[in-house]
mmCIF file with all atom_site columns, C-alpha atoms and ligand atoms in Angstrom:
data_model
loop_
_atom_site.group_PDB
_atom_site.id
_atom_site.type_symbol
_atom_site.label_atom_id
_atom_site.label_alt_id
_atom_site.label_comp_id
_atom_site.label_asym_id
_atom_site.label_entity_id
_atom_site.label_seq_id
_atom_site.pdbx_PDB_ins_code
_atom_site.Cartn_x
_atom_site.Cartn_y
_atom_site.Cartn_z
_atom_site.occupancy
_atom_site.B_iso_or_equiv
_atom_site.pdbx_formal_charge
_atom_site.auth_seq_id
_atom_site.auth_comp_id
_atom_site.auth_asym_id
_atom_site.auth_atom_id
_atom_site.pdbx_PDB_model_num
ATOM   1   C CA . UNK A 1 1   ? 120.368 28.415 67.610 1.00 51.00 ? 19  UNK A CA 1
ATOM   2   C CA . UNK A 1 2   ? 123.126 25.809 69.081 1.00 62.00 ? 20  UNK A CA 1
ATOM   3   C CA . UNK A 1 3   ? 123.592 23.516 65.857 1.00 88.00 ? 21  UNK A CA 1
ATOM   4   C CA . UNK A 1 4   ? 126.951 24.902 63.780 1.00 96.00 ? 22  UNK A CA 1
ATOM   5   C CA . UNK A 1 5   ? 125.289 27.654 61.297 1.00 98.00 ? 23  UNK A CA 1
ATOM   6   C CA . UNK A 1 6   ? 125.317 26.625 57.773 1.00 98.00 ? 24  UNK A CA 1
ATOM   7   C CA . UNK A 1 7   ? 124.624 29.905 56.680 1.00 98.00 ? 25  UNK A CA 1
ATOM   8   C CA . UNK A 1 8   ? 126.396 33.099 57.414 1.00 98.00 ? 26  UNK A CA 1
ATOM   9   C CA . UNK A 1 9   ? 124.623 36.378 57.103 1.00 99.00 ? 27  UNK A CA 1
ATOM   10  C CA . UNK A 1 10  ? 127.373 39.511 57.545 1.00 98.00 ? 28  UNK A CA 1
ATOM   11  C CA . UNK A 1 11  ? 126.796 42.626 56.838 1.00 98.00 ? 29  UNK A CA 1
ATOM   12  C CA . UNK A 1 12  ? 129.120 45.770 56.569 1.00 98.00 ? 30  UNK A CA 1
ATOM   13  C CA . UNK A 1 13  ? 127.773 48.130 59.322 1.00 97.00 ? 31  UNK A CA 1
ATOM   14  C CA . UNK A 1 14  ? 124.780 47.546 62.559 1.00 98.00 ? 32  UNK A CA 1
ATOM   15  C CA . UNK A 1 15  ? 122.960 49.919 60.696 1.00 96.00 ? 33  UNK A CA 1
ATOM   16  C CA . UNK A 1 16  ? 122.425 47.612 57.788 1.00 97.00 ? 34  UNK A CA 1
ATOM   17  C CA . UNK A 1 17  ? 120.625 45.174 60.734 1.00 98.00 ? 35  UNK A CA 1
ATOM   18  C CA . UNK A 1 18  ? 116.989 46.307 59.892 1.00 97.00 ? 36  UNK A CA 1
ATOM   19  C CA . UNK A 1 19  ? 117.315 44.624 57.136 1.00 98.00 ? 37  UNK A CA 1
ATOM   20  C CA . UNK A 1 20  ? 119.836 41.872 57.480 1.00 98.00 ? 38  UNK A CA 1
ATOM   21  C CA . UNK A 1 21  ? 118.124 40.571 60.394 1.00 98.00 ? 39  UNK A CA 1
ATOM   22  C CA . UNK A 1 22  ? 114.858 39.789 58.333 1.00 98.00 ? 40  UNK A CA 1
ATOM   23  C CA . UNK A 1 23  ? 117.527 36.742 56.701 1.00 98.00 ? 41  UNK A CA 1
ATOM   24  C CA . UNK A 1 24  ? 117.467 35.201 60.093 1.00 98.00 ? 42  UNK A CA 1
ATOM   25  C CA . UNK A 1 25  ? 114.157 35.824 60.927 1.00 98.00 ? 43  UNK A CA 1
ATOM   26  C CA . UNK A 1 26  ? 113.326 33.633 58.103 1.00 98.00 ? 44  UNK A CA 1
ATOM   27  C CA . UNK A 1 27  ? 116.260 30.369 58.211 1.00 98.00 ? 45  UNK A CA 1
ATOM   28  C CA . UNK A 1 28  ? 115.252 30.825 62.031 1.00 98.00 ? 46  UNK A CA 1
ATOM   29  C CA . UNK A 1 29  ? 111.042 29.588 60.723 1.00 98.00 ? 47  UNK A CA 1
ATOM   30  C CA . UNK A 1 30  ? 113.063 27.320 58.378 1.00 98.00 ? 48  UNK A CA 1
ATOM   31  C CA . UNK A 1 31  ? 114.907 26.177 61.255 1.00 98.00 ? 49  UNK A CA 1
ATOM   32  C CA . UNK A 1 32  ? 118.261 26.313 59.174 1.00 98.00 ? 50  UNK A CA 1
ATOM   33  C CA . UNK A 1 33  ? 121.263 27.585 61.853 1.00 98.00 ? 51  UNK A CA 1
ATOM   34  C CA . UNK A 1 34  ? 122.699 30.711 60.683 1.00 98.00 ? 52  UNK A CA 1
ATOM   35  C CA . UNK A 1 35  ? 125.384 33.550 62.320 1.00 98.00 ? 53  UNK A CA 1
ATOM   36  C CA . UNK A 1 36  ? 124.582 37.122 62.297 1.00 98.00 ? 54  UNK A CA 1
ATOM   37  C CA . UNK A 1 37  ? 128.107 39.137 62.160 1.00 98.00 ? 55  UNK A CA 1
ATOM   38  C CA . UNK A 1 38  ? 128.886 42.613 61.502 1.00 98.00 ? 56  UNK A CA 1
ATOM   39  C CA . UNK A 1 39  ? 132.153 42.487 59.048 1.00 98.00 ? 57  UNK A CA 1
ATOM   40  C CA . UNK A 1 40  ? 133.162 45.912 57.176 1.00 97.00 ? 58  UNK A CA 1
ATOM   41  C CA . UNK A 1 41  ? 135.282 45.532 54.088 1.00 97.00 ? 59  UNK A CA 1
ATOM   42  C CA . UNK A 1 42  ? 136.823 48.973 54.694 1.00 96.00 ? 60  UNK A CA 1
ATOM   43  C CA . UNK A 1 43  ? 136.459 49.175 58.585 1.00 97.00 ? 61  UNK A CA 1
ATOM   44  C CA . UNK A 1 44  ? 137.695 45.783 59.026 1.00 98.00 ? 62  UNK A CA 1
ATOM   45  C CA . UNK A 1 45  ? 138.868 44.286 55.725 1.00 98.00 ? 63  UNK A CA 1
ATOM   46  C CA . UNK A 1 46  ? 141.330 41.830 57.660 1.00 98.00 ? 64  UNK A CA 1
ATOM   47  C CA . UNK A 1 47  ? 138.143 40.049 59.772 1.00 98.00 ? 65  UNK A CA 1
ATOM   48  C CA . UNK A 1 48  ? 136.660 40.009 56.234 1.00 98.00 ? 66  UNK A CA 1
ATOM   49  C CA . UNK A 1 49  ? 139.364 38.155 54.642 1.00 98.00 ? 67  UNK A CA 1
ATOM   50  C CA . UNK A 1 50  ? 139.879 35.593 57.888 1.00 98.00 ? 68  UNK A CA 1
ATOM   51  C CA . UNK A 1 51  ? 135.912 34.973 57.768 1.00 98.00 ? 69  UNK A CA 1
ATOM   52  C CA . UNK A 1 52  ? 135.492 34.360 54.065 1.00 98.00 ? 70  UNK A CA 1
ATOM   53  C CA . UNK A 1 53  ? 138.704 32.384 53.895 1.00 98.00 ? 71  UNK A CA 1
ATOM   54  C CA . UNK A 1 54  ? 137.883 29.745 56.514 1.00 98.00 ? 72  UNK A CA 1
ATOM   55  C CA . UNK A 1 55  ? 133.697 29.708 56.387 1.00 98.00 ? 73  UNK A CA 1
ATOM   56  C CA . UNK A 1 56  ? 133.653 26.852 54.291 1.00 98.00 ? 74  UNK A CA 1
ATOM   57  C CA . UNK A 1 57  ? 135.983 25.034 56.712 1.00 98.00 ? 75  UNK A CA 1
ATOM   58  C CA . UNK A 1 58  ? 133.794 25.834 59.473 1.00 98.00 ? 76  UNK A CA 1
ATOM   59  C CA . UNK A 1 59  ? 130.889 24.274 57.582 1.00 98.00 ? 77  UNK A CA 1
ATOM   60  C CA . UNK A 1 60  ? 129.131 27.227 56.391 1.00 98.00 ? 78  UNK A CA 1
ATOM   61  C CA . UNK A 1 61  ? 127.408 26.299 52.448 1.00 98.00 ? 79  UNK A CA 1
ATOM   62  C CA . UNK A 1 62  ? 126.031 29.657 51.814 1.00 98.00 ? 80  UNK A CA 1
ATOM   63  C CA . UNK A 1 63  ? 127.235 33.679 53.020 1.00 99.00 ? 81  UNK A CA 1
ATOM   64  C CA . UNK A 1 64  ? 124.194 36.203 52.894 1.00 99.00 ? 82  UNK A CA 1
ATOM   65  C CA . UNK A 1 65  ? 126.803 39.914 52.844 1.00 98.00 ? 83  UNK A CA 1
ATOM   66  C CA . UNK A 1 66  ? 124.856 42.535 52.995 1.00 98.00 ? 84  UNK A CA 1
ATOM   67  C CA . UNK A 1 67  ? 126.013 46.311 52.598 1.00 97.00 ? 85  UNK A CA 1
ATOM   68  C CA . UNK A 1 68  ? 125.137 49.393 51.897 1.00 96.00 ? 86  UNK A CA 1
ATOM   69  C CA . UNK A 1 69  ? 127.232 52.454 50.240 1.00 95.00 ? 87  UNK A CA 1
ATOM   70  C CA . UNK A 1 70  ? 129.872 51.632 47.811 1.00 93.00 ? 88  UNK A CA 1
ATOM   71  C CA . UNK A 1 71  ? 129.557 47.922 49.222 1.00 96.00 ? 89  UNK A CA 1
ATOM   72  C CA . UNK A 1 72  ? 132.718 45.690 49.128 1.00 97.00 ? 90  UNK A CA 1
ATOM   73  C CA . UNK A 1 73  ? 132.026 43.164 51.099 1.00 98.00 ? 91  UNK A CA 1
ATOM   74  C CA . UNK A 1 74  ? 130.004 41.010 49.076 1.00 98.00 ? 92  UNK A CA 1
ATOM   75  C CA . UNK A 1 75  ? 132.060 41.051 45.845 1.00 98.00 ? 93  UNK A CA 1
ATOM   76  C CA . UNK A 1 76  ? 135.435 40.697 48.351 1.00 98.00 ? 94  UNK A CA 1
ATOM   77  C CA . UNK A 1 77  ? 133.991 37.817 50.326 1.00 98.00 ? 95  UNK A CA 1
ATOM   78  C CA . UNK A 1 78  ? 132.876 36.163 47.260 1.00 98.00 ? 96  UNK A CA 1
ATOM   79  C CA . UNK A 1 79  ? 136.492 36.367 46.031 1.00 98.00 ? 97  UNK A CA 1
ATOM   80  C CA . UNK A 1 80  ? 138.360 34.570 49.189 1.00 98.00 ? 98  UNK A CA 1
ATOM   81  C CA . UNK A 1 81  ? 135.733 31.710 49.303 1.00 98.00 ? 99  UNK A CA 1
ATOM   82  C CA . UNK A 1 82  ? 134.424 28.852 47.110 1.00 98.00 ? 100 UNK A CA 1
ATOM   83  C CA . UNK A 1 83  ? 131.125 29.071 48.296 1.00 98.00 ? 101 UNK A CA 1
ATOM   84  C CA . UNK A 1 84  ? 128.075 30.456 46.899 1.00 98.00 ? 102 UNK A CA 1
ATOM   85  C CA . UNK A 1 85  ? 127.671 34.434 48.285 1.00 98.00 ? 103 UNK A CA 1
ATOM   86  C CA . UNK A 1 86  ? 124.204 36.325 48.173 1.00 98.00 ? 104 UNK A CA 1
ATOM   87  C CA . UNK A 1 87  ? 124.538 40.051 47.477 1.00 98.00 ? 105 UNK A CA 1
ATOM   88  C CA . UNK A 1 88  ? 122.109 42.343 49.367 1.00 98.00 ? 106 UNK A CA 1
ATOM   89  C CA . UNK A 1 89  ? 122.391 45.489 48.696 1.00 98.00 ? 107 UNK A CA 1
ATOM   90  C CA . UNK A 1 90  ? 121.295 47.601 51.520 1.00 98.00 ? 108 UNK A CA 1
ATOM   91  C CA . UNK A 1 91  ? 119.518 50.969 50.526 1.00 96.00 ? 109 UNK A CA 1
ATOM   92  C CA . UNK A 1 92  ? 118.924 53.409 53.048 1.00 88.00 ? 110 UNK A CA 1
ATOM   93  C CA . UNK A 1 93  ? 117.136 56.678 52.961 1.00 87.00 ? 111 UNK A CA 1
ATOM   94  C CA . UNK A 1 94  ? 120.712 58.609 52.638 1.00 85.00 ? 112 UNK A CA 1
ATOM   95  C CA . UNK A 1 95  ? 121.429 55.907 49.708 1.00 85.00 ? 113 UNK A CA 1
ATOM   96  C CA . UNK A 1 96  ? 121.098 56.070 46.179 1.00 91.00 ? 114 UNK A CA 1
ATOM   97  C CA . UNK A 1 97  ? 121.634 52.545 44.378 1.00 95.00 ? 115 UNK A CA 1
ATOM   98  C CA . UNK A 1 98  ? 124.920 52.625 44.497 1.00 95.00 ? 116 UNK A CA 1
ATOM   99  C CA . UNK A 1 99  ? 125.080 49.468 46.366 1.00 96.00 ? 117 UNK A CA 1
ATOM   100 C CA . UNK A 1 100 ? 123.069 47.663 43.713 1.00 97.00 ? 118 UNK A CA 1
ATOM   101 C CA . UNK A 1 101 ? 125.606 48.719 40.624 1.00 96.00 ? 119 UNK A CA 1
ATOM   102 C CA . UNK A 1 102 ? 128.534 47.659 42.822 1.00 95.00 ? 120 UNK A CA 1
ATOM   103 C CA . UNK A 1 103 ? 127.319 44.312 43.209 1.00 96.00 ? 121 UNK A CA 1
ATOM   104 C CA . UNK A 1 104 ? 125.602 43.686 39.623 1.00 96.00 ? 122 UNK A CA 1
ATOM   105 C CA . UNK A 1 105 ? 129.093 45.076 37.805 1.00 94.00 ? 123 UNK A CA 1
ATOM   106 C CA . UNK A 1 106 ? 131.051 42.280 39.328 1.00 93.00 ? 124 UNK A CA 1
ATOM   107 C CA . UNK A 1 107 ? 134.049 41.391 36.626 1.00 93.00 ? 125 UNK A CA 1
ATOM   108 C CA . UNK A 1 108 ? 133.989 38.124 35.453 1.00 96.00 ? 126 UNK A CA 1
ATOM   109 C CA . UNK A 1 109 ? 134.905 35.220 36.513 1.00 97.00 ? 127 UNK A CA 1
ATOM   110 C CA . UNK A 1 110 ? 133.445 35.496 40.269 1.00 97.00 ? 128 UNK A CA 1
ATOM   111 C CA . UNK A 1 111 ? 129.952 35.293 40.500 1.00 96.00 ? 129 UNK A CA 1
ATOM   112 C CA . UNK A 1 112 ? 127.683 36.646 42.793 1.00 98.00 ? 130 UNK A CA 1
ATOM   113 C CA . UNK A 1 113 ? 124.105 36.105 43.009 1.00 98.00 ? 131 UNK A CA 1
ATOM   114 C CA . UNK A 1 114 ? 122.227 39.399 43.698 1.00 98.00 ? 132 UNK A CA 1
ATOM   115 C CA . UNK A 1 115 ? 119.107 39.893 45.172 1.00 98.00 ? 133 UNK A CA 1
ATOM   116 C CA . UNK A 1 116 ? 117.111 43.246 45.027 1.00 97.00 ? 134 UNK A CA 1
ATOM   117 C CA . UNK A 1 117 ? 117.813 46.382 47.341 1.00 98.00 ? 135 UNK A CA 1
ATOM   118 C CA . UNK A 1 118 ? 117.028 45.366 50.965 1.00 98.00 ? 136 UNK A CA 1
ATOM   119 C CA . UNK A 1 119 ? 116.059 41.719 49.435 1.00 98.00 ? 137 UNK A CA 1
ATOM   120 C CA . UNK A 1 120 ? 117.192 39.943 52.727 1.00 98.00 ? 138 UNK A CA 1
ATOM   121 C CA . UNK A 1 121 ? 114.084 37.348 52.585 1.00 98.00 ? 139 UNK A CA 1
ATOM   122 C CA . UNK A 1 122 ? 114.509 36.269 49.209 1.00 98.00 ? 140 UNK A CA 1
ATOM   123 C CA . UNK A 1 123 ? 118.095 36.102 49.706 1.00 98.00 ? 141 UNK A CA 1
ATOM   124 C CA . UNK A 1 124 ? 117.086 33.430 52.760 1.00 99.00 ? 142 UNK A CA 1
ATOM   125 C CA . UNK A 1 125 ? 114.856 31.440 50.675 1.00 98.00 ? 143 UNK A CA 1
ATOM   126 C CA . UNK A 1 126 ? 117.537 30.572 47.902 1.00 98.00 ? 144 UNK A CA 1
ATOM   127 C CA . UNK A 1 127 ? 120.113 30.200 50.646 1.00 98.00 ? 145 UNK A CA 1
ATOM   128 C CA . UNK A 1 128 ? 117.021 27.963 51.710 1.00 98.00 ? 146 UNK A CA 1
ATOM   129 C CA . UNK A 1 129 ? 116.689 26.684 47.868 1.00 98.00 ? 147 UNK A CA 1
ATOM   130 C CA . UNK A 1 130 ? 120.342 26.138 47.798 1.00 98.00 ? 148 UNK A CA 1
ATOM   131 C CA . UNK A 1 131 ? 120.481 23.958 51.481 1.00 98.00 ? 149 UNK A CA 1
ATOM   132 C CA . UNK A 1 132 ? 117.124 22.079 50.133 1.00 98.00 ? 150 UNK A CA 1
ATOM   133 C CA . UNK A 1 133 ? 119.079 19.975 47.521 1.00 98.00 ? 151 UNK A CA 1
ATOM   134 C CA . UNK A 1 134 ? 120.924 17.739 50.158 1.00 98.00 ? 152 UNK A CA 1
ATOM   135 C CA . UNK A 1 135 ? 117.870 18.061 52.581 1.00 98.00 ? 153 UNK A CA 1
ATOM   136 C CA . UNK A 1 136 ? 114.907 16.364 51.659 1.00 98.00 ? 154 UNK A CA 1
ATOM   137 C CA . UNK A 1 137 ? 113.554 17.114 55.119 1.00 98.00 ? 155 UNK A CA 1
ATOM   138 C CA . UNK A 1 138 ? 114.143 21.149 54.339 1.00 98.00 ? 156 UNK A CA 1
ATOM   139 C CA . UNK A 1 139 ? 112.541 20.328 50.485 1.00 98.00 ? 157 UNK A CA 1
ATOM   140 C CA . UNK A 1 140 ? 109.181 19.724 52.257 1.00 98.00 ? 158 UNK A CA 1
ATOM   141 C CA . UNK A 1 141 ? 109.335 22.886 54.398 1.00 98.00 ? 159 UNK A CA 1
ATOM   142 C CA . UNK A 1 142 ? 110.319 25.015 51.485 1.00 98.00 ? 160 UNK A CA 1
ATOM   143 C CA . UNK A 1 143 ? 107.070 22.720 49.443 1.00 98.00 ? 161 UNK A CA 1
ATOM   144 C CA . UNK A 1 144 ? 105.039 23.845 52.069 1.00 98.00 ? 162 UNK A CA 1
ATOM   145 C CA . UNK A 1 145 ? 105.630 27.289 52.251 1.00 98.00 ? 163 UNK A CA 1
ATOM   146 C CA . UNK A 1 146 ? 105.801 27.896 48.422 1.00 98.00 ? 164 UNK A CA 1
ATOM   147 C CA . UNK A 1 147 ? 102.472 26.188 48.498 1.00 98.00 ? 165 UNK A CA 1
ATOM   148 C CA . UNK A 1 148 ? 101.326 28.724 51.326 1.00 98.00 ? 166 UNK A CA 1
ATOM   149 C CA . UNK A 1 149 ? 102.356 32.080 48.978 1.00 98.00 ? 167 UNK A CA 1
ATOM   150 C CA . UNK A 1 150 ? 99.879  30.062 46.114 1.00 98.00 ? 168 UNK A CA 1
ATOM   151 C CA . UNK A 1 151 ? 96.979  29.174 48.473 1.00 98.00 ? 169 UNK A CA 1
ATOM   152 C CA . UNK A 1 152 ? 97.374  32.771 49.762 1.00 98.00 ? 170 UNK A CA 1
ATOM   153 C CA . UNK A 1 153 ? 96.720  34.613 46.174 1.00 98.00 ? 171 UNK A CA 1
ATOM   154 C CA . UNK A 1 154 ? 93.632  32.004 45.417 1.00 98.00 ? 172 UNK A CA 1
ATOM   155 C CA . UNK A 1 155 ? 91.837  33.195 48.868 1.00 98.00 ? 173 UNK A CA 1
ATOM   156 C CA . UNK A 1 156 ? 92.497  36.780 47.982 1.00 98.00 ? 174 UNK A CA 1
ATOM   157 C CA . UNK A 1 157 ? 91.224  36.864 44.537 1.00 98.00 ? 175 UNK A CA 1
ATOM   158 C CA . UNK A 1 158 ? 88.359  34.288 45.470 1.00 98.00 ? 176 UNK A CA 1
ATOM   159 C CA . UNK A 1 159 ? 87.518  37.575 47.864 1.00 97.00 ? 177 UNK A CA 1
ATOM   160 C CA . UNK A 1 160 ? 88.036  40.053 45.495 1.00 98.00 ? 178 UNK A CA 1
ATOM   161 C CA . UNK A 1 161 ? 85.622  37.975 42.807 1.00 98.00 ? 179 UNK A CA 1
ATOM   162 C CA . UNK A 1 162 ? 83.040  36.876 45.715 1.00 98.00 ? 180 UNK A CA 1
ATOM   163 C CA . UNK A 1 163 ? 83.035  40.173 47.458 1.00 97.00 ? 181 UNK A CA 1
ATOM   164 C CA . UNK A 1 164 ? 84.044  43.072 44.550 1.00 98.00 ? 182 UNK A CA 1
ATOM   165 C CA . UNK A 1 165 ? 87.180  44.994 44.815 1.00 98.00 ? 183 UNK A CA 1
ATOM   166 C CA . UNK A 1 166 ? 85.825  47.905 46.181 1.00 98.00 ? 184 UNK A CA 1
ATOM   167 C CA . UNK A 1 167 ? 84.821  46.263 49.424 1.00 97.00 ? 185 UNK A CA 1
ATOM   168 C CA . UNK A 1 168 ? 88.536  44.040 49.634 1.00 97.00 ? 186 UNK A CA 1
ATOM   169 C CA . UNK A 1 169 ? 89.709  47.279 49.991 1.00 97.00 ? 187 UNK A CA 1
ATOM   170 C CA . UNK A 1 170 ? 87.885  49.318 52.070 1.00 97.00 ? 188 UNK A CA 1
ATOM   171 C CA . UNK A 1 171 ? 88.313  45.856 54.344 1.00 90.00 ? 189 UNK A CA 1
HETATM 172 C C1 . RP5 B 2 .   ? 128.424 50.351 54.415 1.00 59.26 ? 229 RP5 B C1 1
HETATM 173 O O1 . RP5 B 2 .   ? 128.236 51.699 54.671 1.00 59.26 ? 229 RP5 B O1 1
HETATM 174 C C2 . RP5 B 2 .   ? 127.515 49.629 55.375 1.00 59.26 ? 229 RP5 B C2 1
HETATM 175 O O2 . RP5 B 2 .   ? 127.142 48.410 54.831 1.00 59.26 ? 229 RP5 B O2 1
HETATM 176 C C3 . RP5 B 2 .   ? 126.360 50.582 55.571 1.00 59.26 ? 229 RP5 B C3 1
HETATM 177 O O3 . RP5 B 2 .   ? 125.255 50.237 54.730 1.00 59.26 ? 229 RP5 B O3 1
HETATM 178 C C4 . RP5 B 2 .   ? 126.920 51.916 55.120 1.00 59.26 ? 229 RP5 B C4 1
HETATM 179 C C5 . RP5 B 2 .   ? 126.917 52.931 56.222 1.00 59.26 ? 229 RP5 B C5 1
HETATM 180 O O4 . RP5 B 2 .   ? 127.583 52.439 57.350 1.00 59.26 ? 229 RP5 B O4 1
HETATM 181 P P1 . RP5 B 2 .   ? 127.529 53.223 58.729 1.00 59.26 ? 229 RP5 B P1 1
HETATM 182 O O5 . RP5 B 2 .   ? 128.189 54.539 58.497 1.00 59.26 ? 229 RP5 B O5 1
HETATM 183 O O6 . RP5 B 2 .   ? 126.077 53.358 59.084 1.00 59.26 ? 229 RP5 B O6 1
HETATM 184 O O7 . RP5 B 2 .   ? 128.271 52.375 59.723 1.00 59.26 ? 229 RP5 B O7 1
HETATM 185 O O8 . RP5 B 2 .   ? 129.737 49.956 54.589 1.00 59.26 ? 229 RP5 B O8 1
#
Protein backbone atom coordinates (compact mmCIF):
# COMPACT_ATOMS: atom_id res chain seq x y z
CA UNK A 1 0.00 0.00 0.00
CA UNK A 2 1.95 3.39 -1.12
CA UNK A 3 -0.51 6.08 0.49
CA UNK A 4 1.05 7.18 4.21
CA UNK A 5 -0.70 4.45 6.66
CA UNK A 6 -3.21 5.92 8.89
CA UNK A 7 -3.24 3.06 10.95
CA UNK A 8 -0.43 1.31 12.66
CA UNK A 9 -0.73 -2.28 13.64
CA UNK A 10 2.57 -3.39 15.98
CA UNK A 11 2.81 -6.12 17.72
CA UNK A 12 5.37 -7.34 20.42
CA UNK A 13 6.94 -10.49 18.81
CA UNK A 14 6.63 -12.24 14.74
CA UNK A 15 5.02 -14.85 16.47
CA UNK A 16 2.04 -12.76 17.38
CA UNK A 17 1.75 -12.29 13.19
CA UNK A 18 -0.94 -15.08 12.76
CA UNK A 19 -3.00 -13.05 14.23
CA UNK A 20 -1.97 -9.47 13.80
CA UNK A 21 -1.82 -9.87 10.20
CA UNK A 22 -5.67 -10.69 9.97
CA UNK A 23 -5.86 -6.44 10.98
CA UNK A 24 -4.34 -5.82 7.64
CA UNK A 25 -5.94 -8.30 5.83
CA UNK A 26 -9.03 -6.49 6.60
CA UNK A 27 -8.03 -2.22 6.29
CA UNK A 28 -6.22 -3.82 3.13
CA UNK A 29 -10.43 -4.92 1.70
CA UNK A 30 -11.24 -1.54 3.33
CA UNK A 31 -8.56 -0.09 1.41
CA UNK A 32 -7.43 2.02 4.55
CA UNK A 33 -3.22 2.18 4.42
CA UNK A 34 -1.84 0.64 7.41
CA UNK A 35 2.05 -0.47 8.66
CA UNK A 36 2.71 -3.82 9.99
CA UNK A 37 5.81 -3.48 12.60
CA UNK A 38 7.16 -5.76 15.07
CA UNK A 39 7.90 -3.42 18.33
CA UNK A 40 8.64 -5.32 21.81
CA UNK A 41 8.10 -3.30 24.94
CA UNK A 42 10.75 -5.35 26.76
CA UNK A 43 12.97 -6.40 23.71
CA UNK A 44 12.94 -3.03 22.34
CA UNK A 45 11.21 -0.58 24.69
CA UNK A 46 13.29 2.44 23.15
CA UNK A 47 11.73 1.75 19.29
CA UNK A 48 8.48 1.58 21.33
CA UNK A 49 8.76 4.87 22.88
CA UNK A 50 10.24 6.67 19.43
CA UNK A 51 7.15 5.00 17.47
CA UNK A 52 4.35 5.91 19.84
CA UNK A 53 5.83 9.33 20.47
CA UNK A 54 5.95 10.57 16.87
CA UNK A 55 2.91 8.30 15.10
CA UNK A 56 0.59 10.97 15.35
CA UNK A 57 3.10 13.31 13.68
CA UNK A 58 3.54 10.96 10.97
CA UNK A 59 -0.22 10.96 10.41
CA UNK A 60 -1.17 7.79 11.92
CA UNK A 61 -5.15 8.28 13.75
CA UNK A 62 -5.34 4.89 15.19
CA UNK A 63 -2.35 2.07 16.67
CA UNK A 64 -3.70 -1.64 16.60
CA UNK A 65 -0.60 -3.21 19.52
CA UNK A 66 -0.97 -6.45 19.76
CA UNK A 67 0.91 -8.81 22.34
CA UNK A 68 0.93 -11.68 23.93
CA UNK A 69 2.45 -12.72 27.55
CA UNK A 70 2.52 -10.16 30.19
CA UNK A 71 1.88 -7.56 27.25
CA UNK A 72 3.28 -3.98 27.68
CA UNK A 73 3.13 -2.65 24.68
CA UNK A 74 -0.29 -1.67 24.33
CA UNK A 75 -0.83 0.00 27.74
CA UNK A 76 2.98 1.73 27.15
CA UNK A 77 2.18 2.92 23.65
CA UNK A 78 -1.07 4.19 24.74
CA UNK A 79 0.79 6.24 27.37
CA UNK A 80 3.43 8.19 24.94
CA UNK A 81 0.66 9.04 22.36
CA UNK A 82 -2.61 11.02 22.13
CA UNK A 83 -4.13 8.81 19.86
CA UNK A 84 -6.66 6.23 20.23
CA UNK A 85 -4.71 2.53 20.84
CA UNK A 86 -6.57 -0.91 20.28
CA UNK A 87 -5.47 -3.64 22.69
CA UNK A 88 -5.22 -7.18 21.24
CA UNK A 89 -4.34 -9.46 23.34
CA UNK A 90 -2.63 -12.28 21.68
CA UNK A 91 -3.33 -15.84 23.22
CA UNK A 92 -1.34 -18.59 22.17
CA UNK A 93 -1.52 -22.23 22.97
CA UNK A 94 1.47 -21.76 25.70
CA UNK A 95 -0.78 -18.65 27.00
CA UNK A 96 -3.13 -18.35 29.63
CA UNK A 97 -5.09 -14.87 29.61
CA UNK A 98 -2.68 -13.13 31.01
CA UNK A 99 -2.50 -10.80 28.17
CA UNK A 100 -6.19 -9.99 28.48
CA UNK A 101 -5.94 -8.90 32.46
CA UNK A 102 -2.89 -6.80 31.57
CA UNK A 103 -4.67 -4.81 29.18
CA UNK A 104 -8.31 -4.63 30.88
CA UNK A 105 -6.49 -3.51 34.46
CA UNK A 106 -5.14 -0.41 32.86
CA UNK A 107 -5.01 2.44 35.84
CA UNK A 108 -6.91 5.28 35.19
CA UNK A 109 -6.61 7.96 33.43
CA UNK A 110 -5.23 6.27 30.03
CA UNK A 111 -7.62 4.46 28.22
CA UNK A 112 -7.33 1.70 26.09
CA UNK A 113 -9.91 0.12 24.09
CA UNK A 114 -9.66 -3.72 24.26
CA UNK A 115 -10.78 -6.11 21.98
CA UNK A 116 -11.11 -9.92 22.77
CA UNK A 117 -8.10 -12.49 22.77
CA UNK A 118 -6.76 -12.73 19.18
CA UNK A 119 -9.66 -10.03 18.22
CA UNK A 120 -7.44 -8.54 15.37
CA UNK A 121 -10.62 -8.12 12.89
CA UNK A 122 -12.78 -6.42 15.17
CA UNK A 123 -10.00 -4.38 16.29
CA UNK A 124 -9.75 -3.30 12.26
CA UNK A 125 -13.31 -2.55 11.95
CA UNK A 126 -13.43 0.12 14.85
CA UNK A 127 -10.05 1.37 13.72
CA UNK A 128 -12.35 1.30 10.49
CA UNK A 129 -15.40 2.82 12.69
CA UNK A 130 -13.06 5.31 14.11
CA UNK A 131 -11.44 6.51 10.33
CA UNK A 132 -15.29 6.42 9.00
CA UNK A 133 -16.26 9.67 10.89
CA UNK A 134 -14.11 12.05 8.64
CA UNK A 135 -14.65 9.67 5.58
CA UNK A 136 -17.90 9.57 4.19
CA UNK A 137 -16.45 7.61 1.29
CA UNK A 138 -15.12 4.79 4.03
CA UNK A 139 -18.92 5.24 5.89
CA UNK A 140 -20.40 3.56 2.76
CA UNK A 141 -17.87 0.70 2.66
CA UNK A 142 -18.24 0.02 6.32
CA UNK A 143 -22.59 0.44 5.38
CA UNK A 144 -22.00 -2.06 3.00
CA UNK A 145 -20.28 -4.56 4.72
CA UNK A 146 -22.32 -4.29 8.01
CA UNK A 147 -25.21 -4.76 5.69
CA UNK A 148 -23.39 -7.95 4.20
CA UNK A 149 -22.95 -9.70 8.01
CA UNK A 150 -27.17 -8.93 8.17
CA UNK A 151 -28.06 -10.23 4.67
CA UNK A 152 -25.74 -13.16 5.53
CA UNK A 153 -27.78 -14.40 8.85
CA UNK A 154 -31.33 -13.85 6.85
CA UNK A 155 -30.05 -16.42 3.97
CA UNK A 156 -28.88 -18.82 6.61
CA UNK A 157 -31.88 -18.99 8.72
CA UNK A 158 -34.22 -18.64 5.54
CA UNK A 159 -32.19 -22.20 4.86
CA UNK A 160 -32.43 -23.52 8.06
CA UNK A 161 -36.52 -22.69 8.09
CA UNK A 162 -36.92 -23.74 4.20
CA UNK A 163 -34.70 -26.73 4.40
CA UNK A 164 -34.78 -28.02 8.43
CA UNK A 165 -31.74 -27.90 10.51
CA UNK A 166 -30.84 -31.25 10.22
CA UNK A 167 -30.11 -31.04 6.53
CA UNK A 168 -28.13 -27.21 6.97
CA UNK A 169 -25.96 -29.26 8.73
CA UNK A 170 -25.26 -32.29 7.28
CA UNK A 171 -24.75 -29.64 4.11
C1 LIG B 1 5.14 -11.08 23.90
O1 LIG B 1 5.63 -12.32 24.25
C2 LIG B 1 4.84 -11.16 22.42
O2 LIG B 1 3.82 -10.28 22.11
C3 LIG B 1 4.48 -12.61 22.21
O3 LIG B 1 3.06 -12.80 22.20
C4 LIG B 1 5.06 -13.31 23.42
C5 LIG B 1 6.09 -14.33 23.05
O4 LIG B 1 7.08 -13.76 22.25
P1 LIG B 1 8.17 -14.67 21.53
O5 LIG B 1 8.95 -15.33 22.62
O6 LIG B 1 7.41 -15.64 20.68
O7 LIG B 1 9.01 -13.74 20.71
O8 LIG B 1 6.03 -10.06 24.16
Amino acid sequence: MSRAPLVGIIMGSDSDLGVMSQAASLLNEFEVANEVRVISAHRTPDVMSEYAKTAKKRGLKVIIAGAGGSAHLPGMTASETLLPVLAVPVKNDNHDHEALWSSVKMPSGIPLAVMPENGAKNAALMAVEILALSDPLLTKKYQTYRQSLHDEVISKDSLIVSEGWEKYLRG
